[in-house]
CSV table of C-alpha atoms in Angstrom, one decimal:
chain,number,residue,atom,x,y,z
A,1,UNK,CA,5.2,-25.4,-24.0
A,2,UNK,CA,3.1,-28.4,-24.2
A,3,UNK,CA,2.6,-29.7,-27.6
A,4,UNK,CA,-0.8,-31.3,-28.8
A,5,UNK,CA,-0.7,-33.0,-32.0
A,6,UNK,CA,-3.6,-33.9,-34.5
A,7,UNK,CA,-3.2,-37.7,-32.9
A,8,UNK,CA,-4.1,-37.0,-29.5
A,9,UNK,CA,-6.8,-34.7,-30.2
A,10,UNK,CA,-8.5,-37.5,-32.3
A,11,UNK,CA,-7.5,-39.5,-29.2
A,12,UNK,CA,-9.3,-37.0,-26.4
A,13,UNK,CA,-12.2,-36.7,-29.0
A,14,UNK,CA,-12.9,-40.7,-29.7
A,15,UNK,CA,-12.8,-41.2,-25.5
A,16,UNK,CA,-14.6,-38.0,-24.1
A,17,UNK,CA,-17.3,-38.0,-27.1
A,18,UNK,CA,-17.4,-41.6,-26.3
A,19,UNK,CA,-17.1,-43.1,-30.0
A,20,UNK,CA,-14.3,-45.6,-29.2
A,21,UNK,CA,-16.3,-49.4,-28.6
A,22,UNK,CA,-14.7,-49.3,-25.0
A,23,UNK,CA,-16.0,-45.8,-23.9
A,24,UNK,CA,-19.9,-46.4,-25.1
A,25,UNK,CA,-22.5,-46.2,-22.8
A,26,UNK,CA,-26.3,-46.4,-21.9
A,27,UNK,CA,-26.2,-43.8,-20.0
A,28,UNK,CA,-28.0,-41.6,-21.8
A,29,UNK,CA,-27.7,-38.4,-19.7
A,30,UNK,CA,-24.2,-39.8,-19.4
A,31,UNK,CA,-23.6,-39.1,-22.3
A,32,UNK,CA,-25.3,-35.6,-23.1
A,33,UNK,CA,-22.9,-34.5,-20.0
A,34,UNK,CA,-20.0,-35.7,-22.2
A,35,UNK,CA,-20.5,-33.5,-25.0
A,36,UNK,CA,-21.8,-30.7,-22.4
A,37,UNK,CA,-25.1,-30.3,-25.1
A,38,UNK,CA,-26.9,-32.9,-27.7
A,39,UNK,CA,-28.1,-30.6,-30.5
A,40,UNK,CA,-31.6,-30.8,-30.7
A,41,UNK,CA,-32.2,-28.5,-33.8
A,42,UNK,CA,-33.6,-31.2,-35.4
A,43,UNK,CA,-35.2,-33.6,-33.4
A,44,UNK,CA,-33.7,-37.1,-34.8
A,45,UNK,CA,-29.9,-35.7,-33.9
A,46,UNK,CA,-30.7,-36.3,-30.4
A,47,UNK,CA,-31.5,-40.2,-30.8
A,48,UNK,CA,-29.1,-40.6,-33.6
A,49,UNK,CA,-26.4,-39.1,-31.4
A,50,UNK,CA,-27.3,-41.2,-28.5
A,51,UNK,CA,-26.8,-44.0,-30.9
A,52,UNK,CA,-23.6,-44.0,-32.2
A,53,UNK,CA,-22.6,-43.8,-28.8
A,54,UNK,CA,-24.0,-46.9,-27.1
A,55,UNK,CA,-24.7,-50.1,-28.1
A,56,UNK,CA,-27.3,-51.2,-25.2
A,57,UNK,CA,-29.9,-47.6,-25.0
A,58,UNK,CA,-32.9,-47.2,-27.2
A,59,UNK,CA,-35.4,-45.0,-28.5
A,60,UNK,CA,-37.2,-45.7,-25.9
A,61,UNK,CA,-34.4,-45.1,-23.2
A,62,UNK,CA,-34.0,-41.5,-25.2
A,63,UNK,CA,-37.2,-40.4,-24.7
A,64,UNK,CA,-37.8,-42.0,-21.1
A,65,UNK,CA,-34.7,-39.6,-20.0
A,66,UNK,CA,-36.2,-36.5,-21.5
A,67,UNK,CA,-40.0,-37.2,-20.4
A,68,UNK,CA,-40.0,-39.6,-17.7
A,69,UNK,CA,-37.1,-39.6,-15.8
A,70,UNK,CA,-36.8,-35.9,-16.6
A,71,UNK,CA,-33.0,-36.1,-16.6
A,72,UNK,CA,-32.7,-34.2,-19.7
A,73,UNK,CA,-34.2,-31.2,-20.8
A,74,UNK,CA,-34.9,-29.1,-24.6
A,75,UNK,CA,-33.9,-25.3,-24.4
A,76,UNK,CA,-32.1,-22.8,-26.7
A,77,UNK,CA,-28.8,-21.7,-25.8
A,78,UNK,CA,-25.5,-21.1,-27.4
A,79,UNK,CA,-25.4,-19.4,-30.8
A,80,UNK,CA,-29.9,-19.4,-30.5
A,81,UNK,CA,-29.3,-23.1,-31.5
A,82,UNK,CA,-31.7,-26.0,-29.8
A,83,UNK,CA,-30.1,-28.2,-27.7
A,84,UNK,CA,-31.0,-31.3,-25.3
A,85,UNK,CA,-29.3,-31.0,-21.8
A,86,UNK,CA,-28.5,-32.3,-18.3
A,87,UNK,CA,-30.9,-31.1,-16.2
A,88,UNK,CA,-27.6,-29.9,-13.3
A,89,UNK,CA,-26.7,-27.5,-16.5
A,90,UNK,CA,-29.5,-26.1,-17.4
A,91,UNK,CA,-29.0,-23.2,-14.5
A,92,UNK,CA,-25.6,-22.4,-16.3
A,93,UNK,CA,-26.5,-22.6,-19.4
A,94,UNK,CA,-29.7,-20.2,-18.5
A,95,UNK,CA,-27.5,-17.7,-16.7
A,96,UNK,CA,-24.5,-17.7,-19.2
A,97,UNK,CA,-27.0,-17.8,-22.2
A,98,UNK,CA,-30.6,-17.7,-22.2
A,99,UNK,CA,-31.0,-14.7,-19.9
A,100,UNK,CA,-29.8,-12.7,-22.6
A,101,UNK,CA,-31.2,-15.0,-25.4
A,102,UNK,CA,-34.6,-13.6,-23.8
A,103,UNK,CA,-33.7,-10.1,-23.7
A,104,UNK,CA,-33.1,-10.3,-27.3
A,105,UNK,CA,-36.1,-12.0,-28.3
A,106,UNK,CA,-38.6,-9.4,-26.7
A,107,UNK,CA,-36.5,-6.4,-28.0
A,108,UNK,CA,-37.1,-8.2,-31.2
A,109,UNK,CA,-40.5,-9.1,-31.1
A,110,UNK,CA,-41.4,-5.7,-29.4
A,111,UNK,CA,-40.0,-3.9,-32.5
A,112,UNK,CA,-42.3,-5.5,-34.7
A,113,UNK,CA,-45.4,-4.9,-32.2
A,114,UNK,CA,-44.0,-0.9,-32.6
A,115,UNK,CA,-44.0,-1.2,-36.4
A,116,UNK,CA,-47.3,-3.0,-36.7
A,117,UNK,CA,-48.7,-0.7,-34.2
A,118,UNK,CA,-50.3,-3.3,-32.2
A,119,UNK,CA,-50.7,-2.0,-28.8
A,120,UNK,CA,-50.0,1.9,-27.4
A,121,UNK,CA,-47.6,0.0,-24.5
A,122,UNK,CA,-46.1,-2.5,-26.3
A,123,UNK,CA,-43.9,-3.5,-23.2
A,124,UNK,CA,-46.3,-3.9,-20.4
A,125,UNK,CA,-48.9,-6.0,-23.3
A,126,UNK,CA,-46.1,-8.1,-23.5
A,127,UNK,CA,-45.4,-9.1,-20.5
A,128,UNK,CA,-49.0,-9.2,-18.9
A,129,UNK,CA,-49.7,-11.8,-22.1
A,130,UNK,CA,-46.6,-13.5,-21.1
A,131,UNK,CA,-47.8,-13.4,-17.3
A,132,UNK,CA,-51.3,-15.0,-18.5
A,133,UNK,CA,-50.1,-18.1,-21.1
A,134,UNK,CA,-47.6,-19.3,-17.9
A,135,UNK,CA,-50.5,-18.7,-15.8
A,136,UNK,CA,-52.9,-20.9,-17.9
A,137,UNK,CA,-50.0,-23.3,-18.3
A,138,UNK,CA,-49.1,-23.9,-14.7
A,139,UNK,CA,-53.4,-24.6,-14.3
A,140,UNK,CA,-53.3,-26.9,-17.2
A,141,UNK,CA,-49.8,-28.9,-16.6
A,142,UNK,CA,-49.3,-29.1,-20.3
A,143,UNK,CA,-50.5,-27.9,-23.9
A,144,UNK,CA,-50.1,-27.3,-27.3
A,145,UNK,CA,-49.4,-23.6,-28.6
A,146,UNK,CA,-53.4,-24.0,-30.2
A,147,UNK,CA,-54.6,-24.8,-26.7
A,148,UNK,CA,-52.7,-22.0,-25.2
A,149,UNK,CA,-53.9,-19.8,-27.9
A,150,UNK,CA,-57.3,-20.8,-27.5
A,151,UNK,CA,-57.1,-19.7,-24.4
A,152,UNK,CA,-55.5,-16.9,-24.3
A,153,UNK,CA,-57.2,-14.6,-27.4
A,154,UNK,CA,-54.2,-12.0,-27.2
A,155,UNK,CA,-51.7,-15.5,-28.7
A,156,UNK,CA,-54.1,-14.8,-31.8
A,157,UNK,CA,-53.0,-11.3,-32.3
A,158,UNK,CA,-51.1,-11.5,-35.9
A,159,UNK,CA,-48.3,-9.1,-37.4
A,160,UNK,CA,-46.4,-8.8,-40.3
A,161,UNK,CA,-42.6,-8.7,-39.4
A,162,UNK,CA,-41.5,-7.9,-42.9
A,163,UNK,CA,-44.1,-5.4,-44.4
A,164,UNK,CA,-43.5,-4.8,-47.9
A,165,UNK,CA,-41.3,-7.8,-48.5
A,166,UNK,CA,-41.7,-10.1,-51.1
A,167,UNK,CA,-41.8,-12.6,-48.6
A,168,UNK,CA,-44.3,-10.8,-46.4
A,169,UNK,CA,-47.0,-13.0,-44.3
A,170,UNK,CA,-48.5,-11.9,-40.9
A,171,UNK,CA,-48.4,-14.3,-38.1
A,172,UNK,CA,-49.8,-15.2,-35.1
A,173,UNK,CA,-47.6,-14.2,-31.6
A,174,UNK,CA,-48.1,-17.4,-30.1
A,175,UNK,CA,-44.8,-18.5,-30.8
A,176,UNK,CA,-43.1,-15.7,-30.3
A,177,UNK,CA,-44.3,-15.8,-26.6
A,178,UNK,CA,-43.5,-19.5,-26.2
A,179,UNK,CA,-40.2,-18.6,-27.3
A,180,UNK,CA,-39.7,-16.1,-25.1
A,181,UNK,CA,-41.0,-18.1,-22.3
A,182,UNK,CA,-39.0,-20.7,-22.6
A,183,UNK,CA,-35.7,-18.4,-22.7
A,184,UNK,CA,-36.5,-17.1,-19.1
A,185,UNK,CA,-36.5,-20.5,-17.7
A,186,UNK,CA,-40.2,-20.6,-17.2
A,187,UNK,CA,-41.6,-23.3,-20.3
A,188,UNK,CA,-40.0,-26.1,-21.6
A,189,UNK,CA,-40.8,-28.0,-24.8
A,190,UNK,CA,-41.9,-31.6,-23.6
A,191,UNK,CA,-43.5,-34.9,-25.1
A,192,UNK,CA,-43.8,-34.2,-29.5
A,193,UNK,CA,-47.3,-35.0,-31.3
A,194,UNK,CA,-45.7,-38.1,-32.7
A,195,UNK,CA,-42.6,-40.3,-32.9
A,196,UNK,CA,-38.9,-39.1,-31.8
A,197,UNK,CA,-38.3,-37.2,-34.9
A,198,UNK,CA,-41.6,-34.7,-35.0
A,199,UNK,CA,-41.1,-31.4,-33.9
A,200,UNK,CA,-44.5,-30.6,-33.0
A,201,UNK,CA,-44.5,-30.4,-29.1
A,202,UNK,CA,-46.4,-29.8,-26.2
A,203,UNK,CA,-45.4,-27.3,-23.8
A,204,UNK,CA,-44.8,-27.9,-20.0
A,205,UNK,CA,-43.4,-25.5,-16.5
A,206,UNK,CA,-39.9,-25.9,-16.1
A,207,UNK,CA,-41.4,-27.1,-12.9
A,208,UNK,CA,-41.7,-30.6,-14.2
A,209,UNK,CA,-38.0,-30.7,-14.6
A,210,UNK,CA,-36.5,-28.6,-11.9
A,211,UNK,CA,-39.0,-28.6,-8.6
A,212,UNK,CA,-38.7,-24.9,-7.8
A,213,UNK,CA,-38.1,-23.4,-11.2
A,214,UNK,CA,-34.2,-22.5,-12.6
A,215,UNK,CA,-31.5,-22.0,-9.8
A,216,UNK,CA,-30.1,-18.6,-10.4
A,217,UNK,CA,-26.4,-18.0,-10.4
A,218,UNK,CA,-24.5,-14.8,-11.3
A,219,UNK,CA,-24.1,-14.9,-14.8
A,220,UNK,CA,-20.2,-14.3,-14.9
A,221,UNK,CA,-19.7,-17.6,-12.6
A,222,UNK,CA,-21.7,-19.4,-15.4
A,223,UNK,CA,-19.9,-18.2,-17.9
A,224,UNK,CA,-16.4,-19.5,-16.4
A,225,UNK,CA,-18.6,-23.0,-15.7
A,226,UNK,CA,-19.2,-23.2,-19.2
A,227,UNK,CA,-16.4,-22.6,-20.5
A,228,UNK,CA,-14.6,-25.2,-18.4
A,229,UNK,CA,-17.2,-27.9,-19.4
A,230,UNK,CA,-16.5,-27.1,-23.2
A,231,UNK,CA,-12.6,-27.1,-22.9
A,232,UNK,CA,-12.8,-30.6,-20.8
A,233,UNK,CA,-14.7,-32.1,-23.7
A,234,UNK,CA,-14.0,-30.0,-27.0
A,235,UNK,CA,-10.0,-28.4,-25.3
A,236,UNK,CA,-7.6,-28.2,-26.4
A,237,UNK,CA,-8.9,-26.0,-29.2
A,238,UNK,CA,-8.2,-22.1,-30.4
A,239,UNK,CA,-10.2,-19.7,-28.5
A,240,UNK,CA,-11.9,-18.6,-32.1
A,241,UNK,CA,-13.2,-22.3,-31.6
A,242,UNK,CA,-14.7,-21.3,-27.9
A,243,UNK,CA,-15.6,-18.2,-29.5
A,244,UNK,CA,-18.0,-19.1,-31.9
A,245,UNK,CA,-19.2,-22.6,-30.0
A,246,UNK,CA,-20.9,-20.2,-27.3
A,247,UNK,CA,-21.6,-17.3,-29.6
A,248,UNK,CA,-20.2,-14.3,-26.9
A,249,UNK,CA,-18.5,-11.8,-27.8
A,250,UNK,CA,-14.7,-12.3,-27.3
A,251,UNK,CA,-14.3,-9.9,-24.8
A,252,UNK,CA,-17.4,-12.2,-22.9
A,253,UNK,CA,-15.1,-15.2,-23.8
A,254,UNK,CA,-11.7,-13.5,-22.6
A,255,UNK,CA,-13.4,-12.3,-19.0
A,256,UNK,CA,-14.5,-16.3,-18.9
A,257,UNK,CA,-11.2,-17.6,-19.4
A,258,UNK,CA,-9.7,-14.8,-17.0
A,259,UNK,CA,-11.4,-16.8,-14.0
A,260,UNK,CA,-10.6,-20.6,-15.6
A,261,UNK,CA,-7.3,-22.1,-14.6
A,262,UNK,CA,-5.8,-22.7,-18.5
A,263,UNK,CA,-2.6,-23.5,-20.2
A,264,UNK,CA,-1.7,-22.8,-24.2
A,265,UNK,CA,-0.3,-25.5,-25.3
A,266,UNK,CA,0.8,-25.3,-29.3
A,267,UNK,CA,-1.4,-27.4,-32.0
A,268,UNK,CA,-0.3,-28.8,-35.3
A,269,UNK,CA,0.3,-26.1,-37.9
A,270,UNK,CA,1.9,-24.0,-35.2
A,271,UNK,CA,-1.6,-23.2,-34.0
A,272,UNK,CA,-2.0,-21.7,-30.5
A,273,UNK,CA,-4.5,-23.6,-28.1
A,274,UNK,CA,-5.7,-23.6,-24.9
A,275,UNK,CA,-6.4,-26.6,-22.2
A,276,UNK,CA,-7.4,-27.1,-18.8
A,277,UNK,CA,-3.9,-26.5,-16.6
A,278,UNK,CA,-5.2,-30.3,-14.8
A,279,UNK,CA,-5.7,-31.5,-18.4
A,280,UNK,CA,-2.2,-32.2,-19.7
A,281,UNK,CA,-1.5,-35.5,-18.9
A,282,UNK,CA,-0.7,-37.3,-22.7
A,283,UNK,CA,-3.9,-39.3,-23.5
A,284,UNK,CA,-3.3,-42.7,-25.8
A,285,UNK,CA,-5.3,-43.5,-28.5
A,286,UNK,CA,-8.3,-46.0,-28.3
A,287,UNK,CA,-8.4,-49.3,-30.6
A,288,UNK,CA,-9.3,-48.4,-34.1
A,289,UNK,CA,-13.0,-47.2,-34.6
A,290,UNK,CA,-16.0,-46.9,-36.6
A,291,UNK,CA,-19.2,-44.1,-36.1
A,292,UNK,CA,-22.0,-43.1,-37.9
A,293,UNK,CA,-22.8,-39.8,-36.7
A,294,UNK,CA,-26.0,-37.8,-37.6
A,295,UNK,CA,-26.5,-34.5,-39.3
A,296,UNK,CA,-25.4,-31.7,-36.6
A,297,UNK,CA,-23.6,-34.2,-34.3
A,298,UNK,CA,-22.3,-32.2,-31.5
A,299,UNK,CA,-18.8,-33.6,-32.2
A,300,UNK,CA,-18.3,-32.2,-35.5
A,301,UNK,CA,-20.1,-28.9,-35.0
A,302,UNK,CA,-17.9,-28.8,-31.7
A,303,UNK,CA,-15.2,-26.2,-33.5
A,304,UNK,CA,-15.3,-24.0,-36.1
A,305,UNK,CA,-11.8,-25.1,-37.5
A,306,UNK,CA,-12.6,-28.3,-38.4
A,307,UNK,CA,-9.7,-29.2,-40.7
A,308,UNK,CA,-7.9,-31.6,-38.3
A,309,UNK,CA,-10.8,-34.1,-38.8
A,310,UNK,CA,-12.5,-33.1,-41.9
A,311,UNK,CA,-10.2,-33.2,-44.1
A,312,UNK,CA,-11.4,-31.5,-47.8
A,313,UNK,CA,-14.5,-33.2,-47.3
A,314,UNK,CA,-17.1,-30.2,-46.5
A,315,UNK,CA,-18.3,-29.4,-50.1
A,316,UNK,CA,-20.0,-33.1,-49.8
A,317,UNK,CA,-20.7,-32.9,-46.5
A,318,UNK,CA,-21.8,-29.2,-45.6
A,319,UNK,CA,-25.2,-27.0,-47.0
A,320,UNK,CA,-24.9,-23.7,-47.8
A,321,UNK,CA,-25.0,-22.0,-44.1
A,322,UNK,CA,-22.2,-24.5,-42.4
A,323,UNK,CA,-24.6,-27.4,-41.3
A,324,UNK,CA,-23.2,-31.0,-41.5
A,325,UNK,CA,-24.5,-33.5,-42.7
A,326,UNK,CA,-24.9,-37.6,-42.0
A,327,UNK,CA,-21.1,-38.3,-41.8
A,328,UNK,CA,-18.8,-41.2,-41.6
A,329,UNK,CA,-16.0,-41.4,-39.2
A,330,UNK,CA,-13.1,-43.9,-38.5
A,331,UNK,CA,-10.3,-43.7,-36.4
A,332,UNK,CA,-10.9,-40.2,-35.4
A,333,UNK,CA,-11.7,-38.5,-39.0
A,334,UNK,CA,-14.4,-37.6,-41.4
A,335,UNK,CA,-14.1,-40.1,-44.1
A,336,UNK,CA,-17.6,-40.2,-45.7
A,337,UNK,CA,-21.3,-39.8,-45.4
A,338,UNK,CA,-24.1,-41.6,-45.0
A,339,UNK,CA,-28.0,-41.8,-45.3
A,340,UNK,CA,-31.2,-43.9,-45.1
A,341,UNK,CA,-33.3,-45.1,-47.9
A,342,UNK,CA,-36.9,-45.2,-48.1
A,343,UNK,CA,-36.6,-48.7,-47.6
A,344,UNK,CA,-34.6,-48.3,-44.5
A,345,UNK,CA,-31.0,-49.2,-46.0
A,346,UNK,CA,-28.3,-47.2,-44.3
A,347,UNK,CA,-26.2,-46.5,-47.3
A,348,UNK,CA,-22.8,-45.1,-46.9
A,349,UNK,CA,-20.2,-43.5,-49.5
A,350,UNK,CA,-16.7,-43.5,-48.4
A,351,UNK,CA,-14.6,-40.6,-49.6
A,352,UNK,CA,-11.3,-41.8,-49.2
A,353,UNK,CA,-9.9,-45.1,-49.3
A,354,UNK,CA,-9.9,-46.0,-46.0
A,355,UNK,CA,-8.8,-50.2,-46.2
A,356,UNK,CA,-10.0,-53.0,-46.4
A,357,UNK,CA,-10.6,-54.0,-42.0
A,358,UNK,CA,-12.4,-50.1,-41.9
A,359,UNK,CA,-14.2,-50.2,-44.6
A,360,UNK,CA,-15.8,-53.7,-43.1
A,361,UNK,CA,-16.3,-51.9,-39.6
A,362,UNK,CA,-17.7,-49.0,-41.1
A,363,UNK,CA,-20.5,-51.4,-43.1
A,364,UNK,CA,-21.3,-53.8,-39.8
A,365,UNK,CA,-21.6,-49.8,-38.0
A,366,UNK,CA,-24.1,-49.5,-41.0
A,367,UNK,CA,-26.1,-52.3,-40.4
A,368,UNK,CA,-26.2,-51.5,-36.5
A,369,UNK,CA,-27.4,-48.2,-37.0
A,370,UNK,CA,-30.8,-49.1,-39.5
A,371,UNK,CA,-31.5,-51.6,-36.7
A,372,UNK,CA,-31.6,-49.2,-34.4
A,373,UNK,CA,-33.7,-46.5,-36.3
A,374,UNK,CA,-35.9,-49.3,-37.5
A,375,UNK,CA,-39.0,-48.7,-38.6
A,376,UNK,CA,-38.7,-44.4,-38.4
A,377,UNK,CA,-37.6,-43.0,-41.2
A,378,UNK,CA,-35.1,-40.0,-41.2
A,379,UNK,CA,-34.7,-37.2,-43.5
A,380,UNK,CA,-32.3,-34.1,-42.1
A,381,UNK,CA,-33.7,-31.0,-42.1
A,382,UNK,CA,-31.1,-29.6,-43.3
A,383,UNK,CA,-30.2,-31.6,-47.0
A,384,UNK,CA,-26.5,-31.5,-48.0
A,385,UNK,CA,-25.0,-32.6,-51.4
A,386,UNK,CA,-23.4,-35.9,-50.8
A,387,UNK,CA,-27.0,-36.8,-48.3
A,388,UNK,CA,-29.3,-35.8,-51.3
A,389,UNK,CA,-27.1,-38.4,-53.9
A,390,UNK,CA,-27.4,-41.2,-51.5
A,391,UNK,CA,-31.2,-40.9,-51.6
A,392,UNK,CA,-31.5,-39.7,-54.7
């Protein structure tokens, strides 16, 4: 049986995340495609990602691929988690996800239309709303929920989903439908009221992406398609890790694998793994590297045991519901965090001694990445400890 060592799976990660100097890019959708999804939860992870992976692409080339060019495109998808994708994905990712993300979003917005007592049909007022905001949107190109609201009256119609709680507070369906909406392929989020980190946007037909609307494909096919991107990119790796990156069940995640041509190969720690049977060839390791990587980074939330890379590092680096952080990487490995200033200073803490040649690549990898932010300034939306000293 093969055997995969900690070494060359910093090795695969620095070259197919494209981290090490020689494998950076401006190809922005370039690279989205080689970490199969950006996380877009919050909106600066996108650019920041982009980033730490090229040293010629821009803001400005960021947003000209998700809005111009139309290259890329916002959804939700794996684990109901926002992501930025290549648009030749999107119809696997909306067969092998979002289908059923939107099931599950109108039994759960239905239940609350029941308990509110809303409407006597809550079903068919549902989907003739539905029906009537794409309708207006198609006519109008693009809007802002308020605009679709305005003119649709039934977007208006508030409800309390938590009666009684403590934390009670009716509101408005309008983004419950847009949700929805956008899980069936029909809406996509577009252009933000402001700069590349607001999360205020306008709403747009998948049209403007994908002439035609979604490609269908049977959802077992797009499964397996899925699956193979994440193993090329994130393999070898457990199949917990595959598991909980996709959020199926693991009998979903074992009929996927049953039509994807894999070998296990064994891990360090005497962990099983499992790898593409045309990905086995030994891969060397690049030339020595620095990254700054942003809060949510698809790389480090690309496995759920993250001990080969992180180290003990998470109680700095991790919030209380397993979101990273800003975090510092070199040669393959967590070794700090990072933030900006109000005044625009990238500062970075190192939490490990790392030498003197890393530290000074680390600190010019510093300095690159304020230039590139600039004027913006970022604050993750989700604060962890070692984030909150640095700006503290």
């Amino acid at each position: 049986m093969r055997h995969i060592g900690t070494d060359e799976r910093r090795a695969r990660l620095a070259t197919r995340h494209r981290l090490a100097v020689t494998t950076r890019t401006g190809d922005v959708p370039g690279i989205a495609d080689s970490l199969v999804v950006l996380h877009a939860t919050d909106p600066a992870t996108v650019f920041l990602s982009v980033a730490a992976r090229s040293a010629t692409a821009t803001p400005g080339d960021v947003e000209r691929a998700l809005y111009d060019d139309r290259t890329l495109l916002r959804m939700l998808a794996m684990r109901r988690t926002m992501f930025v994708a290549p648009v030749g994905l999107v119809p696997v990712l909306q067969a092998a996800v979002a289908d059923g993300l939107a099931a599950k979003q109108r039994r759960t917005y239905g239940r609350f239309l029941e308990q509110a007592g809303v409407v006597d049909d809550v079903d068919a007022w549902w989907r003739e709303v539905e029906r009537s905001t794409h309708r207006i949107l198609l006519e109008k190109g693009e809007a802002t929920g308020a605009q679709l609201s305005a003119a649709e009256p039934r977007l208006r119609t508030k409800v309390d989903p938590a009666p009684g709680k403590s934390y009670s507070k009716p509101v408005s369906i309008t983004t419950w439908v847009l949700v929805t909406l956008g899980c069936e392929g029909l809406i996509v989020r577009g252009r933000p009221n402001g700069t590349w980190i607001s999360s205020q946007y306008r709403w747009a037909p998948v049209e403007a992406w994908l002439p035609g609307g979604v490609p269908r494909m049977p959802a077992d096919q797009a499964r397996a398609e899925l699956v193979r991107r994440w193993l090329r990119a994130f393999g070898p790796a457990p199949v917990a890790d595959l598991k909980w990156w996709t959020g199926w069940s693991l009998t979903d995640v074992r009929k996927a694998l049953a039509t994807v041509d894999t070998v296990e190969v064994t891990l360090d720690g005497g962990q099983a793994g499992l790898v593409l049977a045309d990905d086995l060839e030994p891969v060397a390791a690049p030339e020595p590297w620095a990254a700054l990587l942003p809060a949510l980074d698809p790389t480090p939330m690309g496995w759920q045991e993250r001990g080969w890379y992180l180290g003990d590092h998470a109680p700095a680096l991790f919030d209380r519901n397993g979101n990273i952080g800003p975090t510092v990487w070199w040669d393959g490995r967590i070794v700090g965090g990072w933030a900006q200033r109000p005044d625009g200073e990238v500062a970075v803490r190192l939490l490990e001694d790392v030498g003197a040649d890393a530290a000074a690549a680390i600190d010019a990898e510093a300095r690159r990445i304020a230039a590139w932010i600039g004027e913006v300034r970022v604050t993750p939306r989700f604060r962890t400890p070692l984030e909150r000293e640095l700006t503290g």
